[in-house]
Short mmCIF file of C-alpha atoms and ligand atoms in Angstrom, two decimals:
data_model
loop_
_atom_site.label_atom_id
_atom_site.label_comp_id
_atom_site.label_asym_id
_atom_site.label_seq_id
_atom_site.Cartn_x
_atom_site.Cartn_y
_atom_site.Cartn_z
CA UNK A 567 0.00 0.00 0.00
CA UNK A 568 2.58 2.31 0.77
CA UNK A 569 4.35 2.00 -2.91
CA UNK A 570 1.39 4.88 -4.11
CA UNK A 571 2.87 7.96 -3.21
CA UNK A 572 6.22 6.72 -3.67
CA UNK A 573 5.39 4.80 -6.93
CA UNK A 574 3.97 8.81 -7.55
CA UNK A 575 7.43 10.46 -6.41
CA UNK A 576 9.46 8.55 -8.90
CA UNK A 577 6.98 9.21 -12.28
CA UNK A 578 7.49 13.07 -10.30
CA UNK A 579 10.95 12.90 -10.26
CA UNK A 580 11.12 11.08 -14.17
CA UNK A 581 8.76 13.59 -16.18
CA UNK A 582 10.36 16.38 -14.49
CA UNK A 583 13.68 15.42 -15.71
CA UNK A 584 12.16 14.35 -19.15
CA UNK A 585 10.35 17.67 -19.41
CA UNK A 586 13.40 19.64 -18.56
CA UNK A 587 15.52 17.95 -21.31
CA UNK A 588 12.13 18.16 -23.88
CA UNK A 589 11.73 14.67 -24.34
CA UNK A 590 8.32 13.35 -26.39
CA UNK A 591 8.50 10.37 -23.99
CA UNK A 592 10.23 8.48 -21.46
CA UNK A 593 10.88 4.69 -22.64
CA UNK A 594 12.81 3.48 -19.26
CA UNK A 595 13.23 4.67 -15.82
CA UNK A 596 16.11 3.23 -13.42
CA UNK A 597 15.56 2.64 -10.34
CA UNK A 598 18.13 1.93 -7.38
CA UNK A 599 16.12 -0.25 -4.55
CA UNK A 600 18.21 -1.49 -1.47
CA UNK A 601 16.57 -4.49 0.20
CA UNK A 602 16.06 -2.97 3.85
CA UNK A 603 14.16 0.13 1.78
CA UNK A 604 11.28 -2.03 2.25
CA UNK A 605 9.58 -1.53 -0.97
CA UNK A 606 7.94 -4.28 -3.09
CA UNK A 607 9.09 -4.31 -7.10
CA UNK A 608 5.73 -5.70 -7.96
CA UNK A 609 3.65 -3.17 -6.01
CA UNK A 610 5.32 -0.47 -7.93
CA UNK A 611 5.14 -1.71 -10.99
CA UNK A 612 1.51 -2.15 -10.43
CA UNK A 613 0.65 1.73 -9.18
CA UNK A 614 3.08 2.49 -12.06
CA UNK A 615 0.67 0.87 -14.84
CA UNK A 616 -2.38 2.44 -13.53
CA UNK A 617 -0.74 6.28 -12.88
CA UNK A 618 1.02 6.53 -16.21
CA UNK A 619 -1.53 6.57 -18.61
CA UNK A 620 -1.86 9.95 -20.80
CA UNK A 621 1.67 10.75 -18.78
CA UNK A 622 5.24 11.38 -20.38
CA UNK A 623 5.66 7.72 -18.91
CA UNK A 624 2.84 6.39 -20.55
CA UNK A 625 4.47 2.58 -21.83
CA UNK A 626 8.00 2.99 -19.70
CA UNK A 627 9.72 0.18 -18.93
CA UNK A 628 10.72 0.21 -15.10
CA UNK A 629 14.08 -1.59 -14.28
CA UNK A 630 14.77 -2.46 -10.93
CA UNK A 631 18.40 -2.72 -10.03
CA UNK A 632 18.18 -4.01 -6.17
CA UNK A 633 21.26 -3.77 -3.80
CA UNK A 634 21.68 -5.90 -1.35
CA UNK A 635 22.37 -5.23 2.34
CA UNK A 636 26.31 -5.29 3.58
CA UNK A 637 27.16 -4.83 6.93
CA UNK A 638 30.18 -3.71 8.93
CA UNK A 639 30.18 -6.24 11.84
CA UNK A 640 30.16 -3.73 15.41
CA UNK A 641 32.96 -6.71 16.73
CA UNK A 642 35.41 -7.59 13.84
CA UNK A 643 35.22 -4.84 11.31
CA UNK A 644 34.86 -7.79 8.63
CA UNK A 645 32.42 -6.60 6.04
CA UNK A 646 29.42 -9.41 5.37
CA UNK A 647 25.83 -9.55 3.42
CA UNK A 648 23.72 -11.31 6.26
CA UNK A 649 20.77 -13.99 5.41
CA UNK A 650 17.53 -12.21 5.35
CA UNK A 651 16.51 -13.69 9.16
CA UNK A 652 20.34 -13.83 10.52
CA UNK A 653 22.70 -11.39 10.95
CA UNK A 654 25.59 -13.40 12.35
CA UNK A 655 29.25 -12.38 11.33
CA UNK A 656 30.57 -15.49 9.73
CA UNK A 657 33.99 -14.23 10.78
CA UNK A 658 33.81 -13.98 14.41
CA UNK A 659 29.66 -14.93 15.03
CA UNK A 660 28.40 -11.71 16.83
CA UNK A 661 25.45 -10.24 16.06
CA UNK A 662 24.78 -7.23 13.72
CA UNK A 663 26.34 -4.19 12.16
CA UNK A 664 26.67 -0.74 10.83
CA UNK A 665 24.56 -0.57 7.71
CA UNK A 666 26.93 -0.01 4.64
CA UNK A 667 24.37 -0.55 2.25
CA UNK A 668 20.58 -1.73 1.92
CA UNK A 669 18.90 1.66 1.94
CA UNK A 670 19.05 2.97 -1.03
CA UNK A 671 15.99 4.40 -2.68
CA UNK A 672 16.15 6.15 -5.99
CA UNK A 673 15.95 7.19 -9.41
CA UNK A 674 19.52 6.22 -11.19
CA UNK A 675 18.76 7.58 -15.10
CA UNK A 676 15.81 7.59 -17.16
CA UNK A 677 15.91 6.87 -20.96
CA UNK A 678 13.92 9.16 -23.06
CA UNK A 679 12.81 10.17 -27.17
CA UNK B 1397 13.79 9.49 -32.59
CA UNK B 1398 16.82 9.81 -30.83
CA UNK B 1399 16.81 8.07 -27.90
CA UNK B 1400 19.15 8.94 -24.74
CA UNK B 1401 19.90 8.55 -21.06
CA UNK B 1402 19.64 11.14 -18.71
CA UNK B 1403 21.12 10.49 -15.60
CA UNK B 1404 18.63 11.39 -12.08
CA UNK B 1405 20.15 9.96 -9.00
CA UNK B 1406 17.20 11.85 -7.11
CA UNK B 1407 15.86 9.78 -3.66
CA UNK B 1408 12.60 9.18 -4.39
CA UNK B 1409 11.74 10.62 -1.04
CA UNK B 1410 12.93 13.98 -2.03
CA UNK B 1411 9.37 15.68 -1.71
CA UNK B 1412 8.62 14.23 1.30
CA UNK B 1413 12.25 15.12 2.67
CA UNK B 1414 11.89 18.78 2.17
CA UNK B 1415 8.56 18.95 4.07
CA UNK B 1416 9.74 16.99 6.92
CA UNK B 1417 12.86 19.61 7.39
CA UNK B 1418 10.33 22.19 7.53
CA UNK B 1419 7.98 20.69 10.10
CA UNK B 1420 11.19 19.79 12.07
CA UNK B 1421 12.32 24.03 11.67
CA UNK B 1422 8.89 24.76 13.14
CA UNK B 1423 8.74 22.45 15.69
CA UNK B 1424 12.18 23.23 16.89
CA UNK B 1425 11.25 27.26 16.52
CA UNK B 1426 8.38 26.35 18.72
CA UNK B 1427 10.93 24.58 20.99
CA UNK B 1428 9.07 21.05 20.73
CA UNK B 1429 10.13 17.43 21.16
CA UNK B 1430 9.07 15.27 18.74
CA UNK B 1431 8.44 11.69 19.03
CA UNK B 1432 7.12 9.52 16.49
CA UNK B 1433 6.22 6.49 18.26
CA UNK B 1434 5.65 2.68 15.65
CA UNK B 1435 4.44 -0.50 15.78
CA UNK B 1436 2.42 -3.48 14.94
CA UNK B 1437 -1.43 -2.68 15.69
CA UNK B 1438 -2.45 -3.26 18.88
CA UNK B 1439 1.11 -3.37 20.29
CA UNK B 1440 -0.29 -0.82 22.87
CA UNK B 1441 1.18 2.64 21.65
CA UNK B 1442 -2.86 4.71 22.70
CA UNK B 1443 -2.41 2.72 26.10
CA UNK B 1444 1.25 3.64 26.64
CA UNK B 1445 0.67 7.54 25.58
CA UNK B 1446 -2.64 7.57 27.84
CA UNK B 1447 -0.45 6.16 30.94
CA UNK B 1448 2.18 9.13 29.78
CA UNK B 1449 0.18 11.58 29.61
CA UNK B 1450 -1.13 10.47 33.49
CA UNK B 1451 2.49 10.55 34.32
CA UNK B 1452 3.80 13.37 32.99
CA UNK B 1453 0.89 15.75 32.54
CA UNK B 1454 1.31 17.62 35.60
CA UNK B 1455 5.24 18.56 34.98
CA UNK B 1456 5.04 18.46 30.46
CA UNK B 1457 3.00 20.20 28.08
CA UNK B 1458 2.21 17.52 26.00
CA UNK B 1459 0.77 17.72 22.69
CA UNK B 1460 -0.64 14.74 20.52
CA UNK B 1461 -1.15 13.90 16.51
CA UNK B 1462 -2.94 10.63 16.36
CA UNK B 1463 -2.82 8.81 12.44
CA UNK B 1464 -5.09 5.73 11.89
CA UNK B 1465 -6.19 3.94 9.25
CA UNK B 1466 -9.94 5.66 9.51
CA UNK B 1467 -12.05 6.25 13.27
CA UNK B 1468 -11.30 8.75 15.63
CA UNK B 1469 -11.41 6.79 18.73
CA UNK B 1470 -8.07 6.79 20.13
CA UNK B 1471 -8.07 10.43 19.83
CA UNK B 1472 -11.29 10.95 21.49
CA UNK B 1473 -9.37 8.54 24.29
CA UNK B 1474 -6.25 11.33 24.08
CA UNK B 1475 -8.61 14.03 24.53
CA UNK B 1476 -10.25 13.09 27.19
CA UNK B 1477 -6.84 13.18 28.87
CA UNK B 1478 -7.20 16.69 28.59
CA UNK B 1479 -4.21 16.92 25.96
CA UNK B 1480 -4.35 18.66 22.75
CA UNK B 1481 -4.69 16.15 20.14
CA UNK B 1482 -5.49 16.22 15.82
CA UNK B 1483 -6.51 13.01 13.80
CA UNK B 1484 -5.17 12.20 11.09
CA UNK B 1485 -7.06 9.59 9.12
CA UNK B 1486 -4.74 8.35 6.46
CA UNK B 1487 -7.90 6.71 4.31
CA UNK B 1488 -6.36 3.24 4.01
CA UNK B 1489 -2.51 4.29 3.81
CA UNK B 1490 -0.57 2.69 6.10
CA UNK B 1491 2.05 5.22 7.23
CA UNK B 1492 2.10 8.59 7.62
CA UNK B 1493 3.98 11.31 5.63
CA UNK B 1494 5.54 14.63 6.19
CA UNK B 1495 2.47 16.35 4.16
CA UNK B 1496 -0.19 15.11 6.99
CA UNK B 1497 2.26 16.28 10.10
CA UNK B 1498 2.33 19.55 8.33
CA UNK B 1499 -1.44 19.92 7.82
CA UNK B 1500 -1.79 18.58 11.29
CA UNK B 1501 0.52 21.31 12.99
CA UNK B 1502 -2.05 23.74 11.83
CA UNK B 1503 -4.33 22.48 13.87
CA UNK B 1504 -2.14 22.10 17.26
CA UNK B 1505 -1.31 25.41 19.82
CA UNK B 1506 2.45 24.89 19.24
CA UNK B 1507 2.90 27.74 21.74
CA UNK B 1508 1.77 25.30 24.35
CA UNK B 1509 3.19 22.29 24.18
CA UNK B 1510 6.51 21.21 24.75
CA UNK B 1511 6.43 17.51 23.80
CA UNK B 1512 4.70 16.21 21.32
CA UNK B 1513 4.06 12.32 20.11
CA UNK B 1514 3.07 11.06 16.67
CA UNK B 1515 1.34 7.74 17.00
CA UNK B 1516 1.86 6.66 13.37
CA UNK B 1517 -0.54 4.16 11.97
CA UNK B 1518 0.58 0.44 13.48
CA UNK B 1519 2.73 -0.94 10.66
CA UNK B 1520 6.56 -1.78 11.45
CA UNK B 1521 7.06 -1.58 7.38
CA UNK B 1522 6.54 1.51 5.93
CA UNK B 1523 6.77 4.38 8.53
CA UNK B 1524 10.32 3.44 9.01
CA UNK B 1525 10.36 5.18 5.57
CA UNK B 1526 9.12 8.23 5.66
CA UNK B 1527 10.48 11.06 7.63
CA UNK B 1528 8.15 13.47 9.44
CA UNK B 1529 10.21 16.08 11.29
CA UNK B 1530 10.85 13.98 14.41
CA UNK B 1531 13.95 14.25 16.85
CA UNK B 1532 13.17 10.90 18.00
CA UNK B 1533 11.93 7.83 16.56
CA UNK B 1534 10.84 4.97 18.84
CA UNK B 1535 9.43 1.25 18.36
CA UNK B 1536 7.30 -0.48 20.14
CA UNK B 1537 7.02 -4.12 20.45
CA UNK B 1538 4.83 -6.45 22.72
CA UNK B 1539 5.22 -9.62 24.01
CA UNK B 1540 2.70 -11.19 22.30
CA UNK B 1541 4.14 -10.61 19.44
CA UNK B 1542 7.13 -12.65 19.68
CA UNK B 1543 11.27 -11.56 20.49
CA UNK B 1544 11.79 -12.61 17.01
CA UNK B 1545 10.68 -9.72 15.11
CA UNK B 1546 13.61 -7.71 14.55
CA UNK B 1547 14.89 -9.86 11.99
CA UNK B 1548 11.52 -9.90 10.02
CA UNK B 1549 11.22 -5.72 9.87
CA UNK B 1550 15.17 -4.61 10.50
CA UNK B 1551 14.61 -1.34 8.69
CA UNK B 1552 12.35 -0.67 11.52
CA UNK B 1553 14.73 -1.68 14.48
CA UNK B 1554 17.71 -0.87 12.49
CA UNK B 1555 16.77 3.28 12.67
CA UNK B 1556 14.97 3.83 16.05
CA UNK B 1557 16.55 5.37 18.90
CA UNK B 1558 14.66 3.63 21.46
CA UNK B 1559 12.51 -0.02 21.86
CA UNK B 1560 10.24 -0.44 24.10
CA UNK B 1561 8.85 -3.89 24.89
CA UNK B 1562 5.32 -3.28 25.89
CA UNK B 1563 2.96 -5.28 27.39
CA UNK B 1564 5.36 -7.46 29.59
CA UNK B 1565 2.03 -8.33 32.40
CA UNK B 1566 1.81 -11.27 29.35
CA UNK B 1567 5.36 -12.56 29.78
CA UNK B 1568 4.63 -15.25 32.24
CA UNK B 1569 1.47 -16.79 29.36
CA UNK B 1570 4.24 -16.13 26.35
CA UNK B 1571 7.21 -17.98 25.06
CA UNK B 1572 9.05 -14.32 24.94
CA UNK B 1573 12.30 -14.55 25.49
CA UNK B 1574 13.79 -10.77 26.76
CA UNK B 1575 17.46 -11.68 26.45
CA UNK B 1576 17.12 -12.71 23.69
CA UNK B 1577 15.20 -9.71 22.22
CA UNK B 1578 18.00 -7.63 23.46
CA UNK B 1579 20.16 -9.27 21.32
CA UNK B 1580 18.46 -9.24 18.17
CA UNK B 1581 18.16 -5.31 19.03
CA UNK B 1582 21.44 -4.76 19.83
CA UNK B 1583 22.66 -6.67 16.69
CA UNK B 1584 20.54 -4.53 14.73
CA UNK B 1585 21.27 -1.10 16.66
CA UNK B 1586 23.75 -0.74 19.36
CA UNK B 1587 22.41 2.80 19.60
CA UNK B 1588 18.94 1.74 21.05
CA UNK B 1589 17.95 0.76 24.76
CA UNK B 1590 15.43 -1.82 25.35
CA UNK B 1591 13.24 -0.95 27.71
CA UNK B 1592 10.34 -3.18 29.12
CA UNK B 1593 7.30 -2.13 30.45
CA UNK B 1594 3.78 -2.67 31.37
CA UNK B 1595 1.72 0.18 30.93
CA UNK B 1596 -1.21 -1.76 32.55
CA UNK B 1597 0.59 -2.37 35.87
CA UNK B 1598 3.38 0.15 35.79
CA UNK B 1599 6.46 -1.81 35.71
CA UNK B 1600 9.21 -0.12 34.18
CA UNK B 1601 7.17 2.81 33.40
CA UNK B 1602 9.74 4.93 35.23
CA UNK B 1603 12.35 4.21 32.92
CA UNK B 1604 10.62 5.17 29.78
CA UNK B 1605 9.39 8.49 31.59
CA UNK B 1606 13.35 9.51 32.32
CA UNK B 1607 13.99 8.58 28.79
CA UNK B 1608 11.43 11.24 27.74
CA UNK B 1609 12.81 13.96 30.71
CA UNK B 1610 16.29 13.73 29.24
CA UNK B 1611 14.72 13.97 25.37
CA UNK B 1612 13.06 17.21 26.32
CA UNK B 1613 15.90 18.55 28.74
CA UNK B 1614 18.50 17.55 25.54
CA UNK B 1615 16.88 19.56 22.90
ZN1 ZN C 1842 32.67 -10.14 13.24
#
């Protein structure tokens, strides 16, 4: 549910850009997703397909390029992408991190005519 | 045509960033804490702020913005208390977002209140998501719910500066182990005390309400 308004911030943030640079139409919008973001590629593309109709974006393929999460474990320093339910350093077994990575949330580059 | 890329690089956020700074310059003009308080529904967050408000009422000016799904009973609850207090019914969305605070500080005497809480609407998903102007950001969990839970919403433990695990009356009926908790927590976010508590009996209550004295003494 929460993908609307951000499924309306990036078609925001892509016809703005496209406008700007007088494009006819936008034919692909990047997008940079880290998996502790918490937002669903499916969701998106689904309020994408209903809000872009009669838009710039009308027909835009979205591509998702997801990061995954990497960790700087609190103990060891060693650097480590945990399993989704454990975040055990495999180099010395504590618990947890500093979050290097995993948050990211934006638009990377459209493509436009 | 000729086709090309443009490059963006713009959070996606962005909108909702800049309206959150300026709630957070007004609040802090007005000299406010902020606390946006999350969880699950019915982890206890309208029980918890009632049993504040008893506690602190007398020494705090404490404002409230309540955001639900749709009704208006939890702030009629708030009210009662004799606090100010706006709804906010999100109509189906399941977080709140800088936009609503904003309309919602129109509606509050800034001039009187020193601390203010956000109950956001009881999701541990999405609200981790969306900034609102807050100084602090705090999670509630209760024991019914299980000490596992970290792992299955870390961007919600992962960015909270406090965790309060509500509810603890139930421990003795629940397979919750606190120790355990802790350490999921801690894994997650060193930065974050756990504190227990029962709002219902009072246990631990204490400790919650001098985490909230030093958040309003520290601004
Ligand atoms: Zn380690």
């Amino acid at each position: 549910m929460h993908e609307l308004p951000v499924t309306e911030g990036i078609l925001r943030i892509a016809i703005e850009h496209a406008q700007k640079a007088g494009a006819s139409r936008i034919t692909d919008i990047h997008l940079v997703i880290g998996d502790l973001a918490g937002f669903v590629d499916d969701s998106i593309q689904f309020y994408f397909d209903i809000l872009t109709p009669g838009t710039l974006a009308e027909g835009a393929k979205l591509h998702f390029h997801r990061v995954a999460t990497r960790l700087r474990c609190w103990e060891c320093g060693h650097e480590f992408s945990p399993q989704e339910r454990d975040w055990t350093c495999p180099q010395c077994g504590a618990t947890g991190g500093e979050v290097l990575a995993g948050k990211e949330f934006y638009v990377e580059s459209i493509e436009i005519e | 045509m000729e086709r090309k890329q443009i490059p963006v690089v713009e959070r996606i956020l962005s909108a909702n960033d800049r309206v959150a700074a300026d709630n957070r310059a007004r609040l802090q003009g007005h000299g406010i804490t902020t606390v946006n308080i999350m969880s699950s529904p019915g982890a206890g967050k309208t029980t918890l702020l009632l049993a504040t408000i008893r506690a602190l009422g007398g020494t705090c000016r404490i404002g409230v913005i309540e955001g639900d799904v749709a009704s208006q009973v939890d702030a009629d609850k708030i009210a009662q208390a004799g606090v100010p207090v706006v709804q906010i019914n999100t109509g189906g969305g399941c977080h709140l977002d800088a936009t609503m605070v904003q309309q919602a500080l129109e509606a509050l005497p800034l001039d009187e209140i020193q601390l203010l809480f956000i109950e956001n609407v009881g999701n541990l998903i999405c609200p981790a998501g969306f900034d609102l102007g807050q100084d602090y950001n705090v999670a509630l969990l209760s024991v019914p719910e299980g000490h596992d839970k970290p792992y299955k919403y870390p961007g919600m433990f992962e960015f909270v500066d406090l965790v309060l695990a509500t509810k603890t009356d139930l421990m003795p009926y629940m397979d919750f182990d606190l120790a355990e908790f802790r350490r999921l927590v801690q894994g997650l976010n060193p930065r974050a005390p756990v504190i227990p508590l029962s709002a219902r009996t009072g246990e631990g209550m204490e400790a919650w309400l001098e985490w909230l004295r030093a958040a309003v003494k520290g601004k």
